[in-house]
Short mmCIF file of C-alpha atoms in Angstrom, two decimals:
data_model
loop_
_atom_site.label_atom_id
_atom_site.label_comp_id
_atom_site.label_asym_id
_atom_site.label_seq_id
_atom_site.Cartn_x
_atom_site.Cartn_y
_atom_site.Cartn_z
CA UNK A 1 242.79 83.45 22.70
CA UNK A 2 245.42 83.63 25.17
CA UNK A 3 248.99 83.83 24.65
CA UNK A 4 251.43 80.85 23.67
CA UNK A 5 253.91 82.48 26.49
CA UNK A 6 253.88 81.51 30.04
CA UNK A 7 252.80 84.20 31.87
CA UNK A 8 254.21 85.35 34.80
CA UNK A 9 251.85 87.99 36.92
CA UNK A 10 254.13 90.17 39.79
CA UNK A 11 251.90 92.46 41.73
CA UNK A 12 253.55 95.05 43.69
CA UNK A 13 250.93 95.51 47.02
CA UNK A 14 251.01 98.46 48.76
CA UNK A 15 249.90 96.33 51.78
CA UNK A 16 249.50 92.53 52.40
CA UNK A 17 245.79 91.95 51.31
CA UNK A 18 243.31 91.14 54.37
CA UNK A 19 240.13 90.15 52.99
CA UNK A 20 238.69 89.89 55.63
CA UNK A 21 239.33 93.63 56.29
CA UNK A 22 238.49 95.32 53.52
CA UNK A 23 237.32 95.78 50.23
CA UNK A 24 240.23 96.10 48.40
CA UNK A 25 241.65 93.05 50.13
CA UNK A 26 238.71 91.19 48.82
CA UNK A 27 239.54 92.92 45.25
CA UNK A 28 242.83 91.56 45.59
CA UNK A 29 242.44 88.05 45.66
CA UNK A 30 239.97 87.62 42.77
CA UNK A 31 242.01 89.24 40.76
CA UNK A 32 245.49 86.65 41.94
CA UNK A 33 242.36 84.16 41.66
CA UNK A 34 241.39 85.77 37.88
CA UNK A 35 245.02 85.41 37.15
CA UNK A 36 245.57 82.06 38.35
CA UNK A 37 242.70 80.68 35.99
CA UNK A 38 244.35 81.56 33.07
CA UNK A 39 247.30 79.46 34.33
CA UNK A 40 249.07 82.26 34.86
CA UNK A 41 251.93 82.01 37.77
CA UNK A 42 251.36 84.73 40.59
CA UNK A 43 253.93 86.57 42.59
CA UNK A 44 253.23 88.84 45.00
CA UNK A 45 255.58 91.60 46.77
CA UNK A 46 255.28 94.33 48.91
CA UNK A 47 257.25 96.69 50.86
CA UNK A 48 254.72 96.84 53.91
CA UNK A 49 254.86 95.16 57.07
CA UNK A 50 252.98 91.35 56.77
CA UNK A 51 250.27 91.25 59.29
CA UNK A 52 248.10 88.74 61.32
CA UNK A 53 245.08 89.08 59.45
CA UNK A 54 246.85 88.92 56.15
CA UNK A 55 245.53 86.20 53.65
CA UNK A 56 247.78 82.98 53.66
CA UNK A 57 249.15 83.61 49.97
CA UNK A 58 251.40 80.65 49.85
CA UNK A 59 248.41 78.17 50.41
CA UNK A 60 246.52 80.02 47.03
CA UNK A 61 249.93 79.03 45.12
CA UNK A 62 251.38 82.49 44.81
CA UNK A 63 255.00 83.14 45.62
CA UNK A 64 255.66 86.23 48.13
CA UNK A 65 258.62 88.57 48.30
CA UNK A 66 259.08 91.34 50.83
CA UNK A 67 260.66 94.07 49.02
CA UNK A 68 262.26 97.19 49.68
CA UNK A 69 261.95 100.99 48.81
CA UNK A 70 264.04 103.36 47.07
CA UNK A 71 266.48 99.91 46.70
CA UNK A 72 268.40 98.95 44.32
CA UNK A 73 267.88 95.32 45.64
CA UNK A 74 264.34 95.28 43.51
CA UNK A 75 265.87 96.24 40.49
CA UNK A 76 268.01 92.94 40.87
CA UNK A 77 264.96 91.36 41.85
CA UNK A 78 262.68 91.73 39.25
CA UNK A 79 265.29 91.76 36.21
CA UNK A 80 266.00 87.79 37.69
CA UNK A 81 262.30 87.83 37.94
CA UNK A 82 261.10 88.44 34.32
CA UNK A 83 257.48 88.98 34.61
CA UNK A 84 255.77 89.47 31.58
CA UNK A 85 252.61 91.35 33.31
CA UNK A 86 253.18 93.64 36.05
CA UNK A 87 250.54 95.15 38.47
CA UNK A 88 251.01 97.84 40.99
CA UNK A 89 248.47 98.35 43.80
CA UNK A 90 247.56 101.90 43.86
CA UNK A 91 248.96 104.51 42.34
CA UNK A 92 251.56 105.31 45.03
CA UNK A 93 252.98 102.02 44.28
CA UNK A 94 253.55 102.98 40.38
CA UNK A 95 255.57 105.58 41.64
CA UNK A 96 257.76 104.05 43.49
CA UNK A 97 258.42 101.18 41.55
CA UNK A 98 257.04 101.72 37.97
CA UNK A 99 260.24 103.42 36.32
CA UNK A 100 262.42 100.45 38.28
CA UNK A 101 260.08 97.92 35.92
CA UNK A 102 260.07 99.88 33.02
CA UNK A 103 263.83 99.94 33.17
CA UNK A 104 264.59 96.52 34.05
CA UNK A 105 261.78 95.16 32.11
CA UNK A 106 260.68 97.17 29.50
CA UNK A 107 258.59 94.64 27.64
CA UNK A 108 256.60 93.78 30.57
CA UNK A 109 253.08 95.07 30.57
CA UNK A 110 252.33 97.75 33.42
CA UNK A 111 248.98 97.36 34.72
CA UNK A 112 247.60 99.92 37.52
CA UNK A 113 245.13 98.96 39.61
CA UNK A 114 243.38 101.99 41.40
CA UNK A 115 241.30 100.62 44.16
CA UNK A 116 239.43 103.77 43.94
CA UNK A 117 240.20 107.36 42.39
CA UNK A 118 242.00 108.85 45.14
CA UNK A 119 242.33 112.09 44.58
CA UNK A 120 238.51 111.78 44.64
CA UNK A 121 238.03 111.08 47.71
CA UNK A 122 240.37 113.19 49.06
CA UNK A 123 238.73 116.14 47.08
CA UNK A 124 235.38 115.23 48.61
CA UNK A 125 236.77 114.91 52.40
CA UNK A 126 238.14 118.31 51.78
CA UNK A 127 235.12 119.57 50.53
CA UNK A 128 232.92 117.86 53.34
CA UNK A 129 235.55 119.05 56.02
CA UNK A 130 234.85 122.70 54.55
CA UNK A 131 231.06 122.05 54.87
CA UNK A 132 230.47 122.51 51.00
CA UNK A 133 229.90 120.67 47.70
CA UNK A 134 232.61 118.82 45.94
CA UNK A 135 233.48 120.81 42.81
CA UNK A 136 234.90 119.94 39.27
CA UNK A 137 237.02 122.83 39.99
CA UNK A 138 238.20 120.86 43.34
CA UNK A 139 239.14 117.94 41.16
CA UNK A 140 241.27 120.26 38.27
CA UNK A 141 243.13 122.01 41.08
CA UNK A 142 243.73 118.55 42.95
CA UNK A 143 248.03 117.64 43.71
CA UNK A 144 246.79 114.33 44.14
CA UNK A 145 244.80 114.54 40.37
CA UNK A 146 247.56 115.66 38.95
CA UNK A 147 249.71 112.64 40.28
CA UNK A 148 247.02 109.47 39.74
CA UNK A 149 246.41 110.80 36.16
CA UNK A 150 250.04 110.52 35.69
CA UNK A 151 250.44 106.96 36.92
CA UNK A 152 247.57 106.40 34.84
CA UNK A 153 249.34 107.45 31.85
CA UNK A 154 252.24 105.94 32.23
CA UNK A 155 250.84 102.84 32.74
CA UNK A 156 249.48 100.58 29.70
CA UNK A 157 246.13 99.94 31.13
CA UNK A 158 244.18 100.81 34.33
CA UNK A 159 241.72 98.44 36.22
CA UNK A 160 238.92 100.83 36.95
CA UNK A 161 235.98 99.84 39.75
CA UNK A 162 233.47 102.47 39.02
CA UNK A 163 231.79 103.45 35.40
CA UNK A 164 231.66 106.74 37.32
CA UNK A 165 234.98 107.06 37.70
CA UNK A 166 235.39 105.84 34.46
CA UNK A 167 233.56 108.38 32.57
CA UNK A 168 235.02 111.01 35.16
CA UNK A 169 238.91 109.95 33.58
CA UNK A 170 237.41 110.24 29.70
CA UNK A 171 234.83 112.77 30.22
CA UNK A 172 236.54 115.20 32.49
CA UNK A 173 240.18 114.61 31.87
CA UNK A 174 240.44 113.41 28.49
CA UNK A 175 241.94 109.74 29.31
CA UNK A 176 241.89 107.79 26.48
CA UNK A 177 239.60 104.69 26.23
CA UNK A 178 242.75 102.35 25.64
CA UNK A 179 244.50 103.28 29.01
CA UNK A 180 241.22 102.06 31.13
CA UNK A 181 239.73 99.04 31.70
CA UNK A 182 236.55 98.37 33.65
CA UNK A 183 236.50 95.88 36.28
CA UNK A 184 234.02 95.90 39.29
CA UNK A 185 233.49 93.48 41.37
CA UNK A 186 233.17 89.93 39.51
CA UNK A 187 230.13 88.58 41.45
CA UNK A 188 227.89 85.12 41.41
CA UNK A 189 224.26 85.32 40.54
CA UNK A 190 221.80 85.85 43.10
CA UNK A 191 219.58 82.53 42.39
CA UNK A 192 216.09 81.65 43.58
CA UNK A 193 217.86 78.91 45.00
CA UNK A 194 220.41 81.29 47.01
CA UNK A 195 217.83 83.64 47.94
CA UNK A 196 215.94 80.77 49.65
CA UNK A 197 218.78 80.89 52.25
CA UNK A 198 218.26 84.13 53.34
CA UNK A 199 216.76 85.15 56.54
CA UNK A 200 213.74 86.53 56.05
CA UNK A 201 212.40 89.93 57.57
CA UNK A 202 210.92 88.25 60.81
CA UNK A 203 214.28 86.10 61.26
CA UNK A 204 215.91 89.72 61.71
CA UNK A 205 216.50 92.26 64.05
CA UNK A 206 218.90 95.47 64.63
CA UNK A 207 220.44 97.74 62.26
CA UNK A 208 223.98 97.32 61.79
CA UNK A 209 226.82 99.22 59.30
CA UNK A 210 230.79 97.29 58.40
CA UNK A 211 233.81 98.99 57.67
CA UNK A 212 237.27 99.15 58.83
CA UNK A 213 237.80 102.03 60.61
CA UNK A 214 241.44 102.87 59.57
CA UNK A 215 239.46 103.93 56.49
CA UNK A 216 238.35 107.40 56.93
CA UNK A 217 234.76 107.57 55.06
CA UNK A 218 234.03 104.40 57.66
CA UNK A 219 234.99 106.79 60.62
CA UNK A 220 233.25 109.66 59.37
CA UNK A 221 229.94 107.63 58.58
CA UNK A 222 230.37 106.49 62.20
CA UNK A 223 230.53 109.81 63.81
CA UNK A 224 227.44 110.82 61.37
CA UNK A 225 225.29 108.57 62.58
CA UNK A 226 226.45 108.96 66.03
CA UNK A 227 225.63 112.57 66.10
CA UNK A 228 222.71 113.13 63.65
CA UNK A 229 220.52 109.51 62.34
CA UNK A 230 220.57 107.31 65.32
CA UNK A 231 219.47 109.81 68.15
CA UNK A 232 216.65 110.26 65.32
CA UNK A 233 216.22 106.62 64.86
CA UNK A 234 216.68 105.89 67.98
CA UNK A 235 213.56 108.45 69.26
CA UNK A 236 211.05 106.34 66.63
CA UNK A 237 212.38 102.99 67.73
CA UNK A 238 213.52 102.88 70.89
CA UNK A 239 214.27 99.29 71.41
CA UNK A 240 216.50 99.77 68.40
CA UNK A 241 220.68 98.64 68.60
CA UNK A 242 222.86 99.64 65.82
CA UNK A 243 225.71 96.84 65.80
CA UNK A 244 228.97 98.81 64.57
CA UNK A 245 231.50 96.17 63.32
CA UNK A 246 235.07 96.51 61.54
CA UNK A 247 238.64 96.07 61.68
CA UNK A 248 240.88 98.49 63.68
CA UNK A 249 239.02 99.93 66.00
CA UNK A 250 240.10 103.27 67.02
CA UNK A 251 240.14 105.12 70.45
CA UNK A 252 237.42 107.87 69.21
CA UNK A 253 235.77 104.27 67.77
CA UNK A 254 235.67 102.88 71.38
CA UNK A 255 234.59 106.05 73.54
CA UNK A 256 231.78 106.32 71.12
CA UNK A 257 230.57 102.79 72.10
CA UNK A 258 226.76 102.98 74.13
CA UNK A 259 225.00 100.26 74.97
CA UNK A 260 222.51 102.23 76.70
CA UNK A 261 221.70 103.84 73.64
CA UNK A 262 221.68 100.92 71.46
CA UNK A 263 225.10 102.32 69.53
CA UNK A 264 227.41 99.38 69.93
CA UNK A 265 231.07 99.13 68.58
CA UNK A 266 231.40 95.72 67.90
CA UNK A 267 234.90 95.11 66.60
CA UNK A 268 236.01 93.02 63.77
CA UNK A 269 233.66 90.59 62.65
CA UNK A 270 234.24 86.75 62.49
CA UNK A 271 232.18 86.57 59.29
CA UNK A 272 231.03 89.71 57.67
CA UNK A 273 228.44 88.35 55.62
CA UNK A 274 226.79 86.57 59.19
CA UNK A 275 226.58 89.81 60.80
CA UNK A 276 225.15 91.02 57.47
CA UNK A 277 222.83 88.46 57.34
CA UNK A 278 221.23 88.88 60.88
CA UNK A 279 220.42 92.33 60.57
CA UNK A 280 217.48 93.72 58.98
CA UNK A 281 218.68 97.18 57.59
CA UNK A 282 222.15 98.63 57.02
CA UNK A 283 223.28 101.71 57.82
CA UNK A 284 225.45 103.62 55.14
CA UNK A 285 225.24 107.72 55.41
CA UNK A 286 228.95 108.21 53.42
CA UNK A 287 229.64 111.56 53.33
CA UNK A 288 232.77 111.38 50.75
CA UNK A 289 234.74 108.32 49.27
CA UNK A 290 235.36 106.69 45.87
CA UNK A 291 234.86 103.54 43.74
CA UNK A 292 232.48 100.78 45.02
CA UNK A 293 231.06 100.26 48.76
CA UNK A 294 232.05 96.88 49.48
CA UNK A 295 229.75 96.95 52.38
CA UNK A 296 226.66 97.71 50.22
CA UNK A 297 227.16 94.87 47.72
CA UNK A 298 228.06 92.57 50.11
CA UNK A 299 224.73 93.46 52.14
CA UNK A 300 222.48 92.88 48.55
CA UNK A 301 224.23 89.82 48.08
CA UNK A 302 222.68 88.42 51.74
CA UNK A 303 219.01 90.31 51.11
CA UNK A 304 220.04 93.30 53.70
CA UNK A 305 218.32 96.25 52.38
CA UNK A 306 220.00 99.66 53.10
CA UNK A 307 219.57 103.21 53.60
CA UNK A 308 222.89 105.06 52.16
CA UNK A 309 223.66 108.63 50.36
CA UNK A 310 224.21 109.76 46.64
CA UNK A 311 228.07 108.85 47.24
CA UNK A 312 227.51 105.62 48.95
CA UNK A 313 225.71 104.29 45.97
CA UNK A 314 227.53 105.90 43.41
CA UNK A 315 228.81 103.29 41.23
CA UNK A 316 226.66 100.36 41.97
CA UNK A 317 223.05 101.23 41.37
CA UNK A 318 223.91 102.25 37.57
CA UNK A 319 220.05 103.37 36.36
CA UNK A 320 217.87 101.38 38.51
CA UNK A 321 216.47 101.60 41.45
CA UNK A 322 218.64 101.30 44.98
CA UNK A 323 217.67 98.15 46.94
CA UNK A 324 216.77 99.72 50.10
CA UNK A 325 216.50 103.59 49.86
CA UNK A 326 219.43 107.13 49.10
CA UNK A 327 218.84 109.69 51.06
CA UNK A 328 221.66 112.59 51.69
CA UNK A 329 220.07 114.49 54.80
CA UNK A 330 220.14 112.97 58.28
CA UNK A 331 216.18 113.57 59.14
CA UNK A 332 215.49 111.80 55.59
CA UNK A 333 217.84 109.16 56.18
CA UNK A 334 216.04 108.68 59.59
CA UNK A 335 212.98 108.50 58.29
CA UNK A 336 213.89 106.18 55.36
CA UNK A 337 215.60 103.88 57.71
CA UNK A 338 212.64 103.31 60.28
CA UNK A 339 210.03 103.31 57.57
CA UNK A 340 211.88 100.36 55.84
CA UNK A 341 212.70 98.88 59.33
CA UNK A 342 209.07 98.49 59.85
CA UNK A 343 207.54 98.18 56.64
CA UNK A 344 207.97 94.08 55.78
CA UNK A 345 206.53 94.70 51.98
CA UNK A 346 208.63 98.06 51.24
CA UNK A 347 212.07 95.65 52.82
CA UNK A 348 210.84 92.83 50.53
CA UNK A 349 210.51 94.99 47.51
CA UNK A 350 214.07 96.58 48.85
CA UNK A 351 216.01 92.66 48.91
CA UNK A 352 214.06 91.92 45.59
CA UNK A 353 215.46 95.19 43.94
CA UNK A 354 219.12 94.60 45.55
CA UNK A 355 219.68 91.10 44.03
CA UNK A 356 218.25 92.74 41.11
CA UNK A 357 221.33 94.67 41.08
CA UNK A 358 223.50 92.41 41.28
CA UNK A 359 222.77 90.40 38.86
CA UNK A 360 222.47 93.39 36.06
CA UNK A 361 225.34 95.11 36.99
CA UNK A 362 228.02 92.77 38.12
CA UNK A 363 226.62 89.07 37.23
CA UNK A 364 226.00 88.98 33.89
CA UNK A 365 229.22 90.61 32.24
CA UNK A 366 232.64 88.59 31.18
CA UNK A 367 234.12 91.12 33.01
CA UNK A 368 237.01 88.72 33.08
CA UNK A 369 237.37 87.75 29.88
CA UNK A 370 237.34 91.51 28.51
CA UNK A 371 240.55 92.22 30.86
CA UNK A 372 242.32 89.05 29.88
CA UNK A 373 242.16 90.25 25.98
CA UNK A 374 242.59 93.23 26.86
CA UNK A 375 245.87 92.97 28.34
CA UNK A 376 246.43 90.25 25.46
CA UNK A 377 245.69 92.70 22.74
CA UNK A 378 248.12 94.71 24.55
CA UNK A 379 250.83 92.36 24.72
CA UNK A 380 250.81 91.67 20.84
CA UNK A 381 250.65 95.18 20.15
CA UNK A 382 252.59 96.59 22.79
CA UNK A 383 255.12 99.08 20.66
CA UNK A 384 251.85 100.36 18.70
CA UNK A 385 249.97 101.11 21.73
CA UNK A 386 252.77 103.05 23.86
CA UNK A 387 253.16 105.48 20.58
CA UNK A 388 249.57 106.06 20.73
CA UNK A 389 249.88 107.07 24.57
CA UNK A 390 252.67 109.88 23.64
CA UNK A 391 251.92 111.50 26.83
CA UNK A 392 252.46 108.65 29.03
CA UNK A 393 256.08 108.19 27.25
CA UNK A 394 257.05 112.19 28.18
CA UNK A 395 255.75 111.49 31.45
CA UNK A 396 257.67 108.15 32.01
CA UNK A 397 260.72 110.15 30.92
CA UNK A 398 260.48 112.81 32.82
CA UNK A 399 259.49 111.04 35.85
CA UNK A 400 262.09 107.94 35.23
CA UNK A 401 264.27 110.79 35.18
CA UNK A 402 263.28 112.62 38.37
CA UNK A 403 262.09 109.82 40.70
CA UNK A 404 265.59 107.60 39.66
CA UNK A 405 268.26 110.08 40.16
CA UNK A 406 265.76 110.68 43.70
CA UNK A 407 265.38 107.14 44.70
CA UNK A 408 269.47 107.10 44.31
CA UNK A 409 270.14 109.55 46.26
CA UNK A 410 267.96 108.11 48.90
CA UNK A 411 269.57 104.87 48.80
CA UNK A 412 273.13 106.53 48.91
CA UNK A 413 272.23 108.58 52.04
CA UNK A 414 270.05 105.94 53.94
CA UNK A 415 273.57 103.71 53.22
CA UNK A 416 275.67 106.04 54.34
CA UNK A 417 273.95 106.30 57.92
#
């Protein structure tokens, strides 16, 4: 049961969300939209710049406030404010601003969303930069560890996207159950009905792979298969194109566009799930990243099978089968990719096994629900469950502590100039 008190939602972005970008801009609106169905008012601030392809927040009924950095102006802001939940996009964000709440608002609940366990990712670009395996030992000596964990803990509950990640923070680092929260992606049901829609195999053509390219396991998967799968690919099927689409495009993007070899950088896509829909097989080989592959889940939910590694699947697949095949080594990958390019009963098994997947993993839970009492529970009990967290309380304090007197001195000098 929800709360008699209105509640008042302020999430602190650390950019302007662009679904039509990204994942986490995706992320972002269903959970204003999650919020919003509770009848919960919505504000949203952030200190980055706005941008063109920024979603129209105003028009979803959420008020928007560009806010400063190491300012005194926010504490004013969101003591006038009063929220009563307050989320912070990534845990750079918590940093800046989370000691500013928990001084000016110290009842307010402090939610972190991660996106994704950075200092995962970063761990495994290291590792795949060094041409070796990602260690446990990588992740314990991590800076970046060291500083998510914290925001974790000084936060009263984190939104995590992956069980992996999940049971990495309990299993590996001893987070306790009460501080996380998992929440995927909140997805429809693939129905016979929607499945009927679909393009089927010979309505397709091409290969094609999504992902904004400011994103640097996107870039990297690019130059992979621009190097090692699609001149392999590309010898077995040599009428072949592989349609590269996403937001951003670099220089090193553009000079790696071929037509000639069927490797074509196609830019931002109008529709994402359209391109997704015409191709027959997508092309995934991630080499290092973190949380869920929006691409992947958005190609099972239009019946594109696809060929992606260990970490591209990581998180999704859970204990059954991928929809489409994993394989971690480029002349594997190769051969997965053509086999299932030609092979119309294998990529009908594939599409079968995909919506499968959806609809076990991210269709059939009140993911929803189990947040909003969550952060309920917390609410009612939010004394209680802050003494139970005794290390986030010495971290708050000594980081209030350090990143205040900071953040003042930065505001002193950068008034001063």
């Amino acid at each position: 049961m929800a709360p008699t008190i209105k509640q008042h939602v302020l999430i602190i972005g650390f950019v302007w969300p662009e679904p039509s970008s990204s994942a986490a801009g995706k992320r972002m609106v269903q959970l204003i939209e999650l919020f919003q169905a509770q009848g919960w008012q919505v504000t949203f601030a952030s200190s980055a710049a706005k941008t063109e392809h920024m979603v129209n927040l105003e028009s979803l009924g959420v008020n928007t406030r560009s806010i400063e950095i190491n300012s005194s102006t926010f504490d004013t802001f969101v003591a006038d404010l009063r929220p009563s939940i307050v989320l912070f996009d990534r845990f750079v964000v918590e940093e800046q601003f989370g000691w500013r709440v928990a001084e000016q608002c110290p009842n307010a609940v402090r939610v972190l969303d991660t996106e994704d366990l950075h200092f995962l990712r970063r761990a495994r670009k290291k590792a795949v930069n060094e041409s070796r395996s990602c260690t446990e030992a990588d992740l314990r000596s991590s800076k970046d560890a060291k500083r998510e964990i914290a925001s974790i803990y000084r936060s009263d509950l984190s939104l995590i996207i992956s069980d992996t990640e999940q049971d990495l923070l309990e299993n590996t680092f001893g987070v306790q159950s009460d501080l996380l929260q998992y929440l995927p992606f909140v997805l429809e049901a693939i129905t016979p009905s929607t499945a009927s829609n679909w393009r089927d195999y010979g309505q397709r053509k091409d290969f094609m792979t999504i992902g904004n390219f400011r994103h640097a396991p996107n870039m990297d998967a690019v130059r992979y298969l621009k190097k090692q799968m699609w001149p392999l690919i590309r010898k077995q099927l040599p009428d072949a194109q592989l349609h590269i689409y996403g937001a951003y495009v670099s220089q090193e993007a553009e000079q790696m566009h071929d037509p000639d070899s069927g490797f074509i950088i196609e830019g931002r896509a109008p529709n994402a799930a359209d391109v997704i829909s015409e191709a027959k097989v997508m092309l995934a080989p991630l080499r290092f990243g973190a949380g869920l592959k929006g691409k992947l889940i958005e190609a099972m939910q239009c019946g594109t099978p696809s060929i992606t590694t260990t970490i591209g699947a990581e998180g999704i697949q859970g204990n059954l089968s991928w929809g489409g095949v994993i394989a971690d080594e480029p002349e594997k990958f190769a051969d997965a990719a053509v086999r299932l390019y030609n092979d119309e009963e294998v990529w009908k098994a594939s599409q079968e096994q995909g919506a499968l997947i959806i609809n076990k993993r991210f269709a059939q839970v009140d993911f929803k629900r189990a947040l909003i009492d969550q952060i309920t529970h917390i609410q009612r009990n939010l004394d209680q469950h802050r003494r139970q967290n005794f290390t986030g309380q010495m971290l708050m304090h000594h980081t209030a502590a350090s990143s205040k007197y900071m953040g003042r001195w930065i505001e002193a000098k950068n008034r001063n100039r």
